[in-house]
C-alpha atoms as an extended CHARMM CRD file, in Angstrom:
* protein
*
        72  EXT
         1         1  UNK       CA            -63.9150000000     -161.4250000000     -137.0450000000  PROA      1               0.0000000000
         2         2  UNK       CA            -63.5040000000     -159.3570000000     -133.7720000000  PROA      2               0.0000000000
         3         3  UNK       CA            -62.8160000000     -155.7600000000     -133.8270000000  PROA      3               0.0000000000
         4         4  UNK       CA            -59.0480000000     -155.0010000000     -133.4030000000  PROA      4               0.0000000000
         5         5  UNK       CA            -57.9050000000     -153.9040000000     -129.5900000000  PROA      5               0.0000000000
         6         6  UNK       CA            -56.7410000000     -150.2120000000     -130.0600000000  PROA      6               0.0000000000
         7         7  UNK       CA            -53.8030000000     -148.9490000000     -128.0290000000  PROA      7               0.0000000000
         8         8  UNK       CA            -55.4990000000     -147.1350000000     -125.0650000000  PROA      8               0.0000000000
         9         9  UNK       CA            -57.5170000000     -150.4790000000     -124.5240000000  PROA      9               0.0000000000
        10        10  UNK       CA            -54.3360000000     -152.4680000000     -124.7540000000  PROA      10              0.0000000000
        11        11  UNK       CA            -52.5660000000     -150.2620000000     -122.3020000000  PROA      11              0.0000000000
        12        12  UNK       CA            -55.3940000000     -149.9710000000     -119.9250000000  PROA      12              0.0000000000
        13        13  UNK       CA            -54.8590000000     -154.3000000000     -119.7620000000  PROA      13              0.0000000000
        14        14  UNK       CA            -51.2240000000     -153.5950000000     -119.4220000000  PROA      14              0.0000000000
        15        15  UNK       CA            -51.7080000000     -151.1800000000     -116.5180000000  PROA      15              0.0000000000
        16        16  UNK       CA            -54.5520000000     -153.5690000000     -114.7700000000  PROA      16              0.0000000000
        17        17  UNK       CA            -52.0580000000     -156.7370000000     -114.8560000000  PROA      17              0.0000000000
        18        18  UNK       CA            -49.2560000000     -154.4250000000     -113.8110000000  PROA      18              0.0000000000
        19        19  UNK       CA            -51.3630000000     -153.4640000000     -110.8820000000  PROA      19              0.0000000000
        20        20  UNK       CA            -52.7100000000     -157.2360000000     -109.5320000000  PROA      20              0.0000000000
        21        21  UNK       CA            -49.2170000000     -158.2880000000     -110.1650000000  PROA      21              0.0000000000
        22        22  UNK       CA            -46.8190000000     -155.8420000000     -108.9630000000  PROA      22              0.0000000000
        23        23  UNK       CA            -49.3460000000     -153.4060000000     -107.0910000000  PROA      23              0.0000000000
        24        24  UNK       CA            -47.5610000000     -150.4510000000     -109.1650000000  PROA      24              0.0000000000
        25        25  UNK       CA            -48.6720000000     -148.7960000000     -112.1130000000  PROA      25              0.0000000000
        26        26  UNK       CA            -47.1420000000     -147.8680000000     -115.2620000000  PROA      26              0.0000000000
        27        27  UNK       CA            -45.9020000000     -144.4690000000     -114.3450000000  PROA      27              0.0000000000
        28        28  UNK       CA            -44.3130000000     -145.7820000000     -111.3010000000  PROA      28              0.0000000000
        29        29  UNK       CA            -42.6780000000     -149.0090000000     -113.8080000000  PROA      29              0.0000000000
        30        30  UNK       CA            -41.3540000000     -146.4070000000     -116.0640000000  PROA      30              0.0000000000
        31        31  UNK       CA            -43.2280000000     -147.9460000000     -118.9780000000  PROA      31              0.0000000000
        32        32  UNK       CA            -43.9140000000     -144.7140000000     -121.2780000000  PROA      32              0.0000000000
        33        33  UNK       CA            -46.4310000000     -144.5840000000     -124.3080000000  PROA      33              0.0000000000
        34        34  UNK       CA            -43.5920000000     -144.7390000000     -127.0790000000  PROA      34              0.0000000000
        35        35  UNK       CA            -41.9970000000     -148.2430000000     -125.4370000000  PROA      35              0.0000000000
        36        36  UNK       CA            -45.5250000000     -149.3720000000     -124.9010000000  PROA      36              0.0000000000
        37        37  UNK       CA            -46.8030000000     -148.6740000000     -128.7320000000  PROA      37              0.0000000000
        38        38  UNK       CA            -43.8170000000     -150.7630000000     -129.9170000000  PROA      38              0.0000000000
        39        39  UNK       CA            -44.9580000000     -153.2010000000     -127.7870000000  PROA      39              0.0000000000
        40        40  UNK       CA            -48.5130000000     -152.6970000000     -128.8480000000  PROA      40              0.0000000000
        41        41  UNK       CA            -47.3230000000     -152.8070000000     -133.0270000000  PROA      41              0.0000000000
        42        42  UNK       CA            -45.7300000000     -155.9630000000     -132.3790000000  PROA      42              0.0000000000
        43        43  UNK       CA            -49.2900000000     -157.5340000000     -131.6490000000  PROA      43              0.0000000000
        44        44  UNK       CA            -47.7220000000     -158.4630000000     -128.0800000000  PROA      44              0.0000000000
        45        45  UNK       CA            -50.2450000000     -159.5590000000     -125.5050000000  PROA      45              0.0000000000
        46        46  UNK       CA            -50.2310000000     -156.5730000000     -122.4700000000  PROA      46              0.0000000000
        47        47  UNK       CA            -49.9460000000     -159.3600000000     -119.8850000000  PROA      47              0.0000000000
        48        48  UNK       CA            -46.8920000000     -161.1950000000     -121.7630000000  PROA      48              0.0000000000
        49        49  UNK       CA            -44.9060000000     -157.4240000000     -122.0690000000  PROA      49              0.0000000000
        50        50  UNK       CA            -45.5250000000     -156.8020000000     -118.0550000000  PROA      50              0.0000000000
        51        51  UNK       CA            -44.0470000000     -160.4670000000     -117.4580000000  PROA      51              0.0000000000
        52        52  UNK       CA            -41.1960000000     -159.9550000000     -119.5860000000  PROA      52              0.0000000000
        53        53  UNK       CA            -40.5000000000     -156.4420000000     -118.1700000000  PROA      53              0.0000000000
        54        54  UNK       CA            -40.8760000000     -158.2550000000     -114.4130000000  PROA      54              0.0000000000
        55        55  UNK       CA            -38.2390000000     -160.7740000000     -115.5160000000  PROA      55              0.0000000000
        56        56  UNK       CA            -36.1820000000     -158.1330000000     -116.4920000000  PROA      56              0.0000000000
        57        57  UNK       CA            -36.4190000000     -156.1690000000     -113.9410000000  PROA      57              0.0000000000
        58        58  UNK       CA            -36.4400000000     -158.6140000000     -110.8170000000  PROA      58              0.0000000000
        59        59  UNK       CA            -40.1640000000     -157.3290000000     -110.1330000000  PROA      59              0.0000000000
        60        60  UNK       CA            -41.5940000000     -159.2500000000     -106.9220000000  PROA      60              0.0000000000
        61        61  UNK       CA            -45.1110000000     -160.0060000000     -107.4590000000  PROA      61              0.0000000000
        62        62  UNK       CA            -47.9990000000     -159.8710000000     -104.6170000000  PROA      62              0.0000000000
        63        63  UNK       CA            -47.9940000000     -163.0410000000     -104.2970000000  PROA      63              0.0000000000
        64        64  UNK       CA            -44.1590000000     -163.6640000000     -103.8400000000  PROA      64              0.0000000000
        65        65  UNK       CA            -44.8950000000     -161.0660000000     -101.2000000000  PROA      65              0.0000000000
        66        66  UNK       CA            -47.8750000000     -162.7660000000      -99.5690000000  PROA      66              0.0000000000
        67        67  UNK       CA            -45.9490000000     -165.8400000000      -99.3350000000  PROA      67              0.0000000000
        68        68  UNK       CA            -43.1750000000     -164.3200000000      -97.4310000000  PROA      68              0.0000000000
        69        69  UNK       CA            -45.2290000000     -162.9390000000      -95.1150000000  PROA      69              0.0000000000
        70        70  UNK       CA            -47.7770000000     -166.0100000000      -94.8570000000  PROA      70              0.0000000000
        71        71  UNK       CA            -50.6130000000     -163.9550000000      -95.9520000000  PROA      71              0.0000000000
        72        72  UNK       CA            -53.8120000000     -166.5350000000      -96.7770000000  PROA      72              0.0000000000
């Protein structure tokens, strides 16, 4: 059995996938530690919370963004 994730772990992910995504960071997204330890009880996956803030939220992604602007 695997060790469980704890919460600054889990919110460093969050942060990482809100950064390649959406080049901001969770500051910047609003996303506080009380909203993201709810998340974080639920047993949520950190990548699955950013994508359902993002949808929420109308985020555009980098690579909406790169192909836009017809980045490679």
């Amino acid at each position: 059995m695997s060790k469980p994730q704890s919460f600054d772990s889990w919110r460093e992910e969050a942060e990482a996938h809100l950064m390649s995504q959406y080049c901001i960071n969770l500051n910047d997204a609003g996303l506080d530690d009380d909203r993201l330890r709810q998340e974080f009880a639920e047993s949520r996956d950190p990548a699955d919370v950013i994508y359902d803030f993002a949808r929420k939220f109308d985020l555009t992604s980098l690579n909406e963004v790169k192909v836009c602007h017809g980045y490679p």
